JSON list of C-alpha atoms in Angstrom, two decimals:
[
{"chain": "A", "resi": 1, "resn": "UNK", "atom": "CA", "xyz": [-8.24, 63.78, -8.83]},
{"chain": "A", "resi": 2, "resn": "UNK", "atom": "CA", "xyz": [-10.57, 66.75, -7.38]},
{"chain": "A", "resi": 3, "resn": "UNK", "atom": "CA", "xyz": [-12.34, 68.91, -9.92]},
{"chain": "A", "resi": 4, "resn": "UNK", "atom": "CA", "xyz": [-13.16, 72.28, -9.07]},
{"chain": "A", "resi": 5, "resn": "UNK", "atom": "CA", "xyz": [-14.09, 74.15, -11.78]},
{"chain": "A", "resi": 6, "resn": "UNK", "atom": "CA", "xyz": [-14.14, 78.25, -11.53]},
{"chain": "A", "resi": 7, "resn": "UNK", "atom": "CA", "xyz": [-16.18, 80.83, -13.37]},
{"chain": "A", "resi": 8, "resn": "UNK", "atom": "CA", "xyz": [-15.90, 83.42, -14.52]},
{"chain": "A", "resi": 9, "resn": "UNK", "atom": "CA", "xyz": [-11.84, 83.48, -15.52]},
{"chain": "A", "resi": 10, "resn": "UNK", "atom": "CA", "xyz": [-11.79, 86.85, -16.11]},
{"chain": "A", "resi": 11, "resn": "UNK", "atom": "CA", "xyz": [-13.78, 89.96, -15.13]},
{"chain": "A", "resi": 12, "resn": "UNK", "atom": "CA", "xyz": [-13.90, 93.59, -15.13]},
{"chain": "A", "resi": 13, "resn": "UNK", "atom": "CA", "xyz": [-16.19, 95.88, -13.33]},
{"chain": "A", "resi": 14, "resn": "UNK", "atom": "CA", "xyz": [-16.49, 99.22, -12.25]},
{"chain": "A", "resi": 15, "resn": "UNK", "atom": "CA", "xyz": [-15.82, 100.70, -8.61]},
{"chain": "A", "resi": 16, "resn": "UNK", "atom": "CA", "xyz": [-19.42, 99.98, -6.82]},
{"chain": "A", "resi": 17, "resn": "UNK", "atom": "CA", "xyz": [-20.04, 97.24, -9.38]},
{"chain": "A", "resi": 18, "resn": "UNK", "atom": "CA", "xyz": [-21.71, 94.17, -8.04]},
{"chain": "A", "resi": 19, "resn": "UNK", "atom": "CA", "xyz": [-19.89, 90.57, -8.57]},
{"chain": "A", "resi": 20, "resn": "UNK", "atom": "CA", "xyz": [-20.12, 87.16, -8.26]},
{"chain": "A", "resi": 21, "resn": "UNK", "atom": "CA", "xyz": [-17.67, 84.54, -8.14]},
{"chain": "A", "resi": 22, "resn": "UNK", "atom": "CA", "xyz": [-18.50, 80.91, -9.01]},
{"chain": "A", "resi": 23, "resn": "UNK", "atom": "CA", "xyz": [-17.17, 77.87, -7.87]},
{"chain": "A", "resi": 24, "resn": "UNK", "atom": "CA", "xyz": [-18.10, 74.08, -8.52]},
{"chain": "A", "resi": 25, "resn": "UNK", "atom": "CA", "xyz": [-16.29, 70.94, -6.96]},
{"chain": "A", "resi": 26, "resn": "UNK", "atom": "CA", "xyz": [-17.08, 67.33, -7.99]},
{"chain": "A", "resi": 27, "resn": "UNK", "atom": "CA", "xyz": [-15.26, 65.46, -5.70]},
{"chain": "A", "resi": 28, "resn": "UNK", "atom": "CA", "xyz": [-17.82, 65.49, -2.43]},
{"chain": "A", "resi": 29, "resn": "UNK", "atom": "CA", "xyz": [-15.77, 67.46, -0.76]},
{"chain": "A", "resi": 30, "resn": "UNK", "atom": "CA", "xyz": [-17.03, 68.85, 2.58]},
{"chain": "A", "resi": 31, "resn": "UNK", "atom": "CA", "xyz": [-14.93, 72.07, 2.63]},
{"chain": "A", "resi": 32, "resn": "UNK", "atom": "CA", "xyz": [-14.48, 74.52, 0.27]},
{"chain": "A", "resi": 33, "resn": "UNK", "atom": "CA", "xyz": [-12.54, 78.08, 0.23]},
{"chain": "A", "resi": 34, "resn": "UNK", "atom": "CA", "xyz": [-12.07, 81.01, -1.30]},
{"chain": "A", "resi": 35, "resn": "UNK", "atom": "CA", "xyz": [-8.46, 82.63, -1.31]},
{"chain": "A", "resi": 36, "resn": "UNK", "atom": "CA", "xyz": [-7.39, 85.84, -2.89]},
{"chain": "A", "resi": 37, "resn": "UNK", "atom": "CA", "xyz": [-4.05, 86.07, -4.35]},
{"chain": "A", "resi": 38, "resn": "UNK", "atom": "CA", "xyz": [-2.03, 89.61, -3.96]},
{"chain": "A", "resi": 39, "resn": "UNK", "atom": "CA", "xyz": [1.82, 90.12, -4.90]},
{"chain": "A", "resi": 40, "resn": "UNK", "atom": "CA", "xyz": [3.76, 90.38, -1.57]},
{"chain": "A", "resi": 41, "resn": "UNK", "atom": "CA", "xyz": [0.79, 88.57, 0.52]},
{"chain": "A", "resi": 42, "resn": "UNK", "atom": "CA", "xyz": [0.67, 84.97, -0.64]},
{"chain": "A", "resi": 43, "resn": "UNK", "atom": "CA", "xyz": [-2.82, 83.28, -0.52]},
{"chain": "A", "resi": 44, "resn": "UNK", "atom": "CA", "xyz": [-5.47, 84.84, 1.95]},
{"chain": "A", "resi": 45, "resn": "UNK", "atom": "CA", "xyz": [-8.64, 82.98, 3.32]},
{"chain": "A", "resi": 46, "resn": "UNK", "atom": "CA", "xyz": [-11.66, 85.09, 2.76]},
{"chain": "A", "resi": 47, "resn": "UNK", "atom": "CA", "xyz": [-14.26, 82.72, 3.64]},
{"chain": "A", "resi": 48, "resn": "UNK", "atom": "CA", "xyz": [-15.02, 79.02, 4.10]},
{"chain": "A", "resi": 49, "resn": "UNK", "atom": "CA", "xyz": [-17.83, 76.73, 4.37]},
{"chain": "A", "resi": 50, "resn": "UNK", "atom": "CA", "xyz": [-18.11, 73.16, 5.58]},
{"chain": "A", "resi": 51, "resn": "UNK", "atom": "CA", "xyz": [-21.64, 72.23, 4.13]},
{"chain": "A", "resi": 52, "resn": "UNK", "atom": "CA", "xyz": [-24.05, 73.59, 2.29]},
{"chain": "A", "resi": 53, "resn": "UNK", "atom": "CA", "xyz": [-26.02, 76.08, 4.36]},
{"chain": "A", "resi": 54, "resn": "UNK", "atom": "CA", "xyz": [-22.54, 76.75, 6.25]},
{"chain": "A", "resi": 55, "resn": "UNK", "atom": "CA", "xyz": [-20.28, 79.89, 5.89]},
{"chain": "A", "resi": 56, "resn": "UNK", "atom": "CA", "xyz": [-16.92, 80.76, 8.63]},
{"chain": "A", "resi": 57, "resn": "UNK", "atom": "CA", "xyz": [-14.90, 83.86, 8.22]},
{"chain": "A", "resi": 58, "resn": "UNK", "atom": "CA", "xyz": [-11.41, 83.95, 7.22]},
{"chain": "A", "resi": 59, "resn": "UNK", "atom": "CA", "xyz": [-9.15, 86.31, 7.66]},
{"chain": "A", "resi": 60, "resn": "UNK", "atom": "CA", "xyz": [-9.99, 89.12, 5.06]},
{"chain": "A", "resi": 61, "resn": "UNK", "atom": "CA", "xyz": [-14.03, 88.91, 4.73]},
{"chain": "A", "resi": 62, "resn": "UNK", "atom": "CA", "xyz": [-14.55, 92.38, 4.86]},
{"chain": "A", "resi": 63, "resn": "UNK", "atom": "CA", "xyz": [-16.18, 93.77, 1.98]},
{"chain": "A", "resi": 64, "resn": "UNK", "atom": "CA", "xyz": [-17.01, 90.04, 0.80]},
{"chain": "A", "resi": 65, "resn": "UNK", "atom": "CA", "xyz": [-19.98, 88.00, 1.26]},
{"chain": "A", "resi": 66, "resn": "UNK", "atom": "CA", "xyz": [-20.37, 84.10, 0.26]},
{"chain": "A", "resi": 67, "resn": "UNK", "atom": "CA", "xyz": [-22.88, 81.41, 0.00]},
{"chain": "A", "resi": 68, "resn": "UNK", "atom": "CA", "xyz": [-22.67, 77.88, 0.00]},
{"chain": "A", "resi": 69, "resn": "UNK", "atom": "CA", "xyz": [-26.22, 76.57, -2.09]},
{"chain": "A", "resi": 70, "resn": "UNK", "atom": "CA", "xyz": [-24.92, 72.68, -1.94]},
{"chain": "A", "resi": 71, "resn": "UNK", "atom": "CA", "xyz": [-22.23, 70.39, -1.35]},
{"chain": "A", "resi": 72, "resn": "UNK", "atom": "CA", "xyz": [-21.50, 71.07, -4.58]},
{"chain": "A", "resi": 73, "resn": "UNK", "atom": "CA", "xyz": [-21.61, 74.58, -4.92]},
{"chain": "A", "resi": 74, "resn": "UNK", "atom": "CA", "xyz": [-19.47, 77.98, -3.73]},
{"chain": "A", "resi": 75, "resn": "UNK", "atom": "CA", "xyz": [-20.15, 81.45, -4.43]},
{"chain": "A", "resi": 76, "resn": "UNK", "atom": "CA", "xyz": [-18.13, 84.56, -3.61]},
{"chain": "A", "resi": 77, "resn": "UNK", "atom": "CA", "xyz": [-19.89, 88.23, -3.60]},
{"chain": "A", "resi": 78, "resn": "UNK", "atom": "CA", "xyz": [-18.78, 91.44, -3.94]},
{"chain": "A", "resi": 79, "resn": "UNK", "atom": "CA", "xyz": [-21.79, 93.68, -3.93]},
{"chain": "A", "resi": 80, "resn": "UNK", "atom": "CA", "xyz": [-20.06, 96.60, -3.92]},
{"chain": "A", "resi": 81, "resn": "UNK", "atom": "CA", "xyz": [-16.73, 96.71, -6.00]},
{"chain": "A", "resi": 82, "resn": "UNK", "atom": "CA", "xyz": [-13.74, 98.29, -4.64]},
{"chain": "A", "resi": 83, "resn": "UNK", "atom": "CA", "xyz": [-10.12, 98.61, -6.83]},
{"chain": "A", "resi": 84, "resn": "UNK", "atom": "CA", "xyz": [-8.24, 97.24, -3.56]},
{"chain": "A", "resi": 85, "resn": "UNK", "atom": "CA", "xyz": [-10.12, 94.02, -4.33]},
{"chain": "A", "resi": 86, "resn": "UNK", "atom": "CA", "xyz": [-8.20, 93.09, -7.94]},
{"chain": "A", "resi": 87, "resn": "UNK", "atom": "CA", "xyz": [-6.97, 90.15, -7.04]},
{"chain": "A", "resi": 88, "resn": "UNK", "atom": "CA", "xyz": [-6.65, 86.90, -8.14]},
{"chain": "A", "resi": 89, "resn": "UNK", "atom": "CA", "xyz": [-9.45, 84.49, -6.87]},
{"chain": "A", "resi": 90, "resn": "UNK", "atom": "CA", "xyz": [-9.02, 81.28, -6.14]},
{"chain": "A", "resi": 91, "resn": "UNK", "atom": "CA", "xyz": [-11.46, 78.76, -4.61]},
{"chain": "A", "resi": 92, "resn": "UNK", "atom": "CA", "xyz": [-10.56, 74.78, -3.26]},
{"chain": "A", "resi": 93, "resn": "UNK", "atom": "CA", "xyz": [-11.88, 72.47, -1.83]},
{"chain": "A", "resi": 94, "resn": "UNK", "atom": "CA", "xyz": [-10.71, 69.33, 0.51]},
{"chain": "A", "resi": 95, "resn": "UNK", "atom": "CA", "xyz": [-12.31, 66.43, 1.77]},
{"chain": "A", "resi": 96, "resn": "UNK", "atom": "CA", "xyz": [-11.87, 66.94, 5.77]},
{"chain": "A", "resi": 97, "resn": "UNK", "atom": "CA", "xyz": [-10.63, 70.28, 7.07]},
{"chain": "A", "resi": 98, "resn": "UNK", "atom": "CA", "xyz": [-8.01, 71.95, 5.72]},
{"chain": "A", "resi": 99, "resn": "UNK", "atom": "CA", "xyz": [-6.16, 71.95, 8.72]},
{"chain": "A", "resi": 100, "resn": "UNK", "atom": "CA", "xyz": [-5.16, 68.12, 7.88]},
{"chain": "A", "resi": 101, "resn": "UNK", "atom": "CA", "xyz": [-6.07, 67.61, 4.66]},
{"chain": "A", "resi": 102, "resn": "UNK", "atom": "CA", "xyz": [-4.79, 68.65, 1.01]},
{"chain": "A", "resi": 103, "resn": "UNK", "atom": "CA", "xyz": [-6.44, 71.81, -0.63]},
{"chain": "A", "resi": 104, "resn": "UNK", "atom": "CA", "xyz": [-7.33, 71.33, -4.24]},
{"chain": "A", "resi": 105, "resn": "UNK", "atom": "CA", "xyz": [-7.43, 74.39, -6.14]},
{"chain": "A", "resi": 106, "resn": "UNK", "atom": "CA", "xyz": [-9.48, 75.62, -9.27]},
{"chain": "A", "resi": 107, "resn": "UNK", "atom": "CA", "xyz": [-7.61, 77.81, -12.12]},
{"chain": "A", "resi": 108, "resn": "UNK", "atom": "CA", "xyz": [-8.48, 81.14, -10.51]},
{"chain": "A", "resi": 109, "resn": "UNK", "atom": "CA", "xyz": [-10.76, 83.72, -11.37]},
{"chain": "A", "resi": 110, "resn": "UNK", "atom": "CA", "xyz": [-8.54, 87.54, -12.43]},
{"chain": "A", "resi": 111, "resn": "UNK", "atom": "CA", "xyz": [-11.45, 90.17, -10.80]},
{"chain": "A", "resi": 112, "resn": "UNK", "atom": "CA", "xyz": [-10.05, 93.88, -12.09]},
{"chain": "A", "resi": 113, "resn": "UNK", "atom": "CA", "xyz": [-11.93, 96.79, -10.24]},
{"chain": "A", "resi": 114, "resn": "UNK", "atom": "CA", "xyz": [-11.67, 100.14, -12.34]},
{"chain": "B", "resi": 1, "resn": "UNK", "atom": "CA", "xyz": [-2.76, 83.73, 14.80]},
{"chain": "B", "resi": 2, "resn": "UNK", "atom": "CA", "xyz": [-0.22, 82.12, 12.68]},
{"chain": "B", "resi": 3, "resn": "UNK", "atom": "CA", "xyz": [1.90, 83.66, 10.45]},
{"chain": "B", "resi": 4, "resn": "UNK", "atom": "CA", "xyz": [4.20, 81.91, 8.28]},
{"chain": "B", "resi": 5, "resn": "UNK", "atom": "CA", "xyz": [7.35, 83.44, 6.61]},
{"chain": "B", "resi": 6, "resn": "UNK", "atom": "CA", "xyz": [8.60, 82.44, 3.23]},
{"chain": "B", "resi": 7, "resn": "UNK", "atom": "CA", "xyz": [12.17, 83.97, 3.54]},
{"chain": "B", "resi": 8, "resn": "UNK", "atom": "CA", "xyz": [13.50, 84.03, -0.39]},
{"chain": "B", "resi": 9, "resn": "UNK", "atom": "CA", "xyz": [11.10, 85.95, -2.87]},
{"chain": "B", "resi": 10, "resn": "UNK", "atom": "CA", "xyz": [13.43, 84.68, -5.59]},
{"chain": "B", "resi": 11, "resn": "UNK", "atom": "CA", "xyz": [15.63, 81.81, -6.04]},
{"chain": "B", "resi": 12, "resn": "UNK", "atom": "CA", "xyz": [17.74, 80.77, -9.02]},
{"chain": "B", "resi": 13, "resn": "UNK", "atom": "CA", "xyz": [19.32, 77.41, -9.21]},
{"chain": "B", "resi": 14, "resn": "UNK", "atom": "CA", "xyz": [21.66, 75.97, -12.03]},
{"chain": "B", "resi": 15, "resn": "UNK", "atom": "CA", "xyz": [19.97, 72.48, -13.64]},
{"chain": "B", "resi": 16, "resn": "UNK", "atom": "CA", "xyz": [20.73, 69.41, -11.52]},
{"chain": "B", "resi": 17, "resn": "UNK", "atom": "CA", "xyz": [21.84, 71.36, -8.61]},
{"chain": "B", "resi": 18, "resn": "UNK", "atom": "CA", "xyz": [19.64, 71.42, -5.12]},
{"chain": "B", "resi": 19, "resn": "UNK", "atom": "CA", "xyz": [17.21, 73.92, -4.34]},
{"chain": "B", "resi": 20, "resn": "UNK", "atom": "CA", "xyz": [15.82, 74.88, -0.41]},
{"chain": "B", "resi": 21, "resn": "UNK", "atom": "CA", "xyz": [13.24, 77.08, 0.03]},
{"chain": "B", "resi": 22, "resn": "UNK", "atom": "CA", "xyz": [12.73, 77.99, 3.92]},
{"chain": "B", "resi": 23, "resn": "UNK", "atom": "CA", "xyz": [9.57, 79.06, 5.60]},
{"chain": "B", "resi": 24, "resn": "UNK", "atom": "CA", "xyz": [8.94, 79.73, 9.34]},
{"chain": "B", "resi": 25, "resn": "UNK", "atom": "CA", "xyz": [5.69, 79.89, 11.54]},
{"chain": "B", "resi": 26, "resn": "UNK", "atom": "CA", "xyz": [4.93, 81.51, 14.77]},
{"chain": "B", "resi": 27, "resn": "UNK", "atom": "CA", "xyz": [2.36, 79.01, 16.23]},
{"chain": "B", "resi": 28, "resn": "UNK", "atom": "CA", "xyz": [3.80, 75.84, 18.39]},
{"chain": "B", "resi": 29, "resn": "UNK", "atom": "CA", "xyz": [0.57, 74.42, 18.23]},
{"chain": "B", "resi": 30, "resn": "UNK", "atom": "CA", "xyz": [0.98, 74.10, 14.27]},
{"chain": "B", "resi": 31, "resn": "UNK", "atom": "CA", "xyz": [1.32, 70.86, 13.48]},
{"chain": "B", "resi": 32, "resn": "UNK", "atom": "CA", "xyz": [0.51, 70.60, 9.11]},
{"chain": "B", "resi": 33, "resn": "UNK", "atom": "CA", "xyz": [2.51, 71.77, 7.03]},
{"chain": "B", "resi": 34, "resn": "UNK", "atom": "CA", "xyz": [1.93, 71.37, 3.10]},
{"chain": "B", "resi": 35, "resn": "UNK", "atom": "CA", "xyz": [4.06, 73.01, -0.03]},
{"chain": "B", "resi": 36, "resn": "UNK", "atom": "CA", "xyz": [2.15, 73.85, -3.02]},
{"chain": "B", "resi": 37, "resn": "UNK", "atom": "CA", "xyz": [3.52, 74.31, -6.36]},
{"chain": "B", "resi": 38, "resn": "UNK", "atom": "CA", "xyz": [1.93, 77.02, -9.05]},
{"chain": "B", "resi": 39, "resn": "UNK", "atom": "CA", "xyz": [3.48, 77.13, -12.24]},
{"chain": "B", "resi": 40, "resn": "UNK", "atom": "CA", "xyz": [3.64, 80.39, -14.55]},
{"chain": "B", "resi": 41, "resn": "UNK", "atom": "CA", "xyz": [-0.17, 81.55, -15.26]},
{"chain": "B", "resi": 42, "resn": "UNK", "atom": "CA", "xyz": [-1.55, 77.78, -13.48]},
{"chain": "B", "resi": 43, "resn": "UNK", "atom": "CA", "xyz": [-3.62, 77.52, -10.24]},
{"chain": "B", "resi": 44, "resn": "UNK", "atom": "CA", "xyz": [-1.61, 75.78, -7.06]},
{"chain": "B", "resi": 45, "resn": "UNK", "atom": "CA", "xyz": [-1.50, 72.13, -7.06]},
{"chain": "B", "resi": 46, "resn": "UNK", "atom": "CA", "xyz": [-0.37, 70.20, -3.48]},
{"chain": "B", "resi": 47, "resn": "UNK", "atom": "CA", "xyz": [3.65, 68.41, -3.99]},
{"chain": "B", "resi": 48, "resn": "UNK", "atom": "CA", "xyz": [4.29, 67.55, -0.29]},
{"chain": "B", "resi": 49, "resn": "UNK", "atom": "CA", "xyz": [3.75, 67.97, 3.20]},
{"chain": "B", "resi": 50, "resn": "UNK", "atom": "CA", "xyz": [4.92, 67.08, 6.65]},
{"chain": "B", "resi": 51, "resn": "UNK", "atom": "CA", "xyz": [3.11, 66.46, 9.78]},
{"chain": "B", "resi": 52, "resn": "UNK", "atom": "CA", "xyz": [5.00, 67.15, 13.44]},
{"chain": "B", "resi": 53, "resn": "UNK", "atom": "CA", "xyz": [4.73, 63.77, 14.48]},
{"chain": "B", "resi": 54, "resn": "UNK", "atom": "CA", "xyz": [7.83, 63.46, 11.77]},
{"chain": "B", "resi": 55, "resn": "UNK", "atom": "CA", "xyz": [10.54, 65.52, 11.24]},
{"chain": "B", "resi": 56, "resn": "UNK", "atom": "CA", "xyz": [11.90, 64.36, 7.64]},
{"chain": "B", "resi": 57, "resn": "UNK", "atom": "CA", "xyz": [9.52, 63.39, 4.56]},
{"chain": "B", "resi": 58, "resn": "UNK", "atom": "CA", "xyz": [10.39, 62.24, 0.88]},
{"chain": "B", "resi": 59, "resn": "UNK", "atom": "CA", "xyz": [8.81, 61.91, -2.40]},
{"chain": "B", "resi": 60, "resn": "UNK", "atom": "CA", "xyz": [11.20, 61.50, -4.69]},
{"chain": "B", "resi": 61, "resn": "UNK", "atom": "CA", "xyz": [13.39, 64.71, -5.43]},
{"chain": "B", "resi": 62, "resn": "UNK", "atom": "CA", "xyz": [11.13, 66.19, -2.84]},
{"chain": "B", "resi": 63, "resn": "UNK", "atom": "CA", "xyz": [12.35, 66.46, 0.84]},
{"chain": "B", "resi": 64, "resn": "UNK", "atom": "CA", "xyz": [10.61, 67.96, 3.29]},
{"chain": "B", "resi": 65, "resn": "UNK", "atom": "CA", "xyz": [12.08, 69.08, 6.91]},
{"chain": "B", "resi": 66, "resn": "UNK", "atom": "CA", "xyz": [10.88, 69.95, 10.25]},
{"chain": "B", "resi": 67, "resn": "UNK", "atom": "CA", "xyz": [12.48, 71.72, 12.78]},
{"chain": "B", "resi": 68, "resn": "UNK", "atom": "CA", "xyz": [10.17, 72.03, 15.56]},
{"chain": "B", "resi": 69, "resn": "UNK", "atom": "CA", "xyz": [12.28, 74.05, 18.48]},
{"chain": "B", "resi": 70, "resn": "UNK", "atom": "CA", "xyz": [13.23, 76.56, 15.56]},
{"chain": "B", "resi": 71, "resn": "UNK", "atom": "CA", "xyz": [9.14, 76.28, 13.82]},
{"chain": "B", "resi": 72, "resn": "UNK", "atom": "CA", "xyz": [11.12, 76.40, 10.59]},
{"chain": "B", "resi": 73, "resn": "UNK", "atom": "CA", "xyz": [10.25, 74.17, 7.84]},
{"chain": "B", "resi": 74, "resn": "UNK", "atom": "CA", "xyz": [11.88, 73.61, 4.29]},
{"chain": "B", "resi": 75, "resn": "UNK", "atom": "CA", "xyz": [11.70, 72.48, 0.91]},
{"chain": "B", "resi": 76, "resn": "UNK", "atom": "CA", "xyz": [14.31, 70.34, -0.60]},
{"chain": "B", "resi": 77, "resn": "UNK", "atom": "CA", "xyz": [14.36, 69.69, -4.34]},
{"chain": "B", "resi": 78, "resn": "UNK", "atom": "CA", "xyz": [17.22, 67.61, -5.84]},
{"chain": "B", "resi": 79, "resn": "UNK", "atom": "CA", "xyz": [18.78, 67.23, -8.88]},
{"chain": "B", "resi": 80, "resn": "UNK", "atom": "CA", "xyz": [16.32, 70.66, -10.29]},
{"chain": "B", "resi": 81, "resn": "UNK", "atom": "CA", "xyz": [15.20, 70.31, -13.57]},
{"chain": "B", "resi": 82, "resn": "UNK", "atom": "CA", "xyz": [13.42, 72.97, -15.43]},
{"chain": "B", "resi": 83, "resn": "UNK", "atom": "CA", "xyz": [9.79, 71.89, -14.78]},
{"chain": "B", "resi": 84, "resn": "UNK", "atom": "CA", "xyz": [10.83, 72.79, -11.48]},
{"chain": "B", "resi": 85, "resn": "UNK", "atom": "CA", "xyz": [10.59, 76.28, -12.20]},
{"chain": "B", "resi": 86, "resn": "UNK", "atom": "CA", "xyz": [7.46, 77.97, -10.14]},
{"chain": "B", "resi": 87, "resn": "UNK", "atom": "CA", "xyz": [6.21, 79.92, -7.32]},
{"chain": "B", "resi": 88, "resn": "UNK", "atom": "CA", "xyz": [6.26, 77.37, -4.21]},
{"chain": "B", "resi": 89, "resn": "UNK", "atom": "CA", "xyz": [3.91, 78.19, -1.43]},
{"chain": "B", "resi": 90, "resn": "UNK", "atom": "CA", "xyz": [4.27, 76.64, 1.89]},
{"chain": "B", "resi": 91, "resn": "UNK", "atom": "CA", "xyz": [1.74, 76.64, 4.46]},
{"chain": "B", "resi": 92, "resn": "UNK", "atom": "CA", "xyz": [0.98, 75.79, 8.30]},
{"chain": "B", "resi": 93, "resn": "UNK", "atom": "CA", "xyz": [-2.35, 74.69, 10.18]},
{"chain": "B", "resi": 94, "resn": "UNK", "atom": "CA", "xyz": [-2.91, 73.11, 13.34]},
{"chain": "B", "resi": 95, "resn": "UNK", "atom": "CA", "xyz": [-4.49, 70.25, 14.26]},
{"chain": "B", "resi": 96, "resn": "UNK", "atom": "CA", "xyz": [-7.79, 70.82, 14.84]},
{"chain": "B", "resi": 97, "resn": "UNK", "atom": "CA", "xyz": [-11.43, 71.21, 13.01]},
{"chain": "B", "resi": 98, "resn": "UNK", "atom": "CA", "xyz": [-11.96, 75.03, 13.64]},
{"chain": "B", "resi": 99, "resn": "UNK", "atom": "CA", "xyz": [-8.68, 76.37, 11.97]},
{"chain": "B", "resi": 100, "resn": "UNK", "atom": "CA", "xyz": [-7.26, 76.22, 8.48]},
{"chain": "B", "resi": 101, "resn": "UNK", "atom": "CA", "xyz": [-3.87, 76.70, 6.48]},
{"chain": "B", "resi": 102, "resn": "UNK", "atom": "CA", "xyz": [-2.26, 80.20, 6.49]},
{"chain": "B", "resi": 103, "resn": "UNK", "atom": "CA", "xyz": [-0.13, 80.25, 3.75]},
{"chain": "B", "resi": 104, "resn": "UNK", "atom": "CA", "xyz": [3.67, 81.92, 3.04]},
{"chain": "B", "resi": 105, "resn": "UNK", "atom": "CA", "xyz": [4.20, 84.92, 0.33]},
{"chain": "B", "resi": 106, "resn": "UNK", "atom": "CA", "xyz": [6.06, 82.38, -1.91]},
{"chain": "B", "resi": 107, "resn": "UNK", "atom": "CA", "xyz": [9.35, 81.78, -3.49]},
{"chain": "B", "resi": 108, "resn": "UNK", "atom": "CA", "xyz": [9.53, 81.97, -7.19]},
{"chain": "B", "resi": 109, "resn": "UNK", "atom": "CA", "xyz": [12.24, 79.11, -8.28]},
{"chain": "B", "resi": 110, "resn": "UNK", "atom": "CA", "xyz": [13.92, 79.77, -11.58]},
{"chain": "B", "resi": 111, "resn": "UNK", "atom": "CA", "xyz": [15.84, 76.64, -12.77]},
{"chain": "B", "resi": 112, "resn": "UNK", "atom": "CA", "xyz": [18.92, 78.03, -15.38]},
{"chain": "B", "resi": 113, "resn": "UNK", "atom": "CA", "xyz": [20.60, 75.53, -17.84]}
]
């Protein structure tokens, strides 16, 4: 079964704060994703990336930059912390894209903004 | 682009009984459609999906339906136990490389004794 391990699980920073969101997948998936996760909106793509070296928009990136370092390897930035981005972050991977292909999730990363 | 509905927030379901959780999608060129399952303070993990080249799908108590004409889709789970109980999440995509799944607001399934 896919791995995709996320770090940190838990975070607080201040408004203007700078952030980074970790996210590791030991399955050789291609894809990977990060999602946020807001009451009353479901799961939102933020961005994607199909290979290392590779980032696509979703359809929130504003205010969020990313980074794909290896196959292995996603990262989600937030150089300047806003409260209307506490969320709960999720990243996944799959092996083809996701538009045929199961997502596999990590356990989610709770960001808090004050 | 596509947006897909998750009609019941909430859903509440007496043990053993059948539970359907509807979601509908605004793109006729959407053509996957998975349900994920997250379970109280858990990340999402994949249960079932459907592609349009079907319109019915089982796994077990899990049944899946497609109504293309209507772009509605549902989850059927039979005989609900109470590991049932969790926020479902269903989601569409279409077929090819460049797009990926849009996903519902999700129903939270309570399963009662």
């Amino acid at each position: 079964e896919a791995a995709v391990t996320q770090s940190p699980r838990n975070k607080v920073t201040v408004t203007g704060g700078n952030v980074t969101l970790s996210c590791r997948q030991t399955n050789s998936h291609n894809y990977m994703y990060w999602y946020r996760q807001d009451t009353g909106h479901g799961l939102r793509l933020i961005h994607y990336s199909y290979g290392a070296g590779n980032l696509q928009i979703g359809d929130v990136p504003d205010g969020y930059k990313a980074t794909r370092t290896t196959q292995e390897d996603f990262f989600l930035l937030l150089e300047l912390a806003s409260p209307s981005q506490t969320s709960l972050y999720f990243c996944a991977s799959s092996e083809g894209p996701s538009s045929g292909n199961t997502l596999y999730f990590g356990e989610g990363s709770r960001l808090i903004v004050v | 682009g596509e947006k897909v509905e998750q009609h019941e927030s909430t859903l509440s379901v007496r043990e053993g009984d059948s539970a359907v959780i509807n979601c509908t999608y605004t793109d006729t060129a959407s053509s996957y459609f998975p349900w994920y399952k997250q379970e109280a303070g858990k990340s999402l993990h994949f249960v079932i999906d459907i592609r349009s080249n079907v319109d019915r799908k089982q796994s077990q108590r899990l049944i899946v339906l497609l109504d293309k004409k209507a772009k509605r889709f549902s989850l059927h789970i039979t005989a609900t136990q109470p590991e049932d109980s969790a926020i479902y999440f269903c989601a569409a995509s279409k077929g090819n490389s460049g797009t990926y799944q849009r996903f519902g607001t999700g129903t939270k399934l309570q399963v009662v004794p």
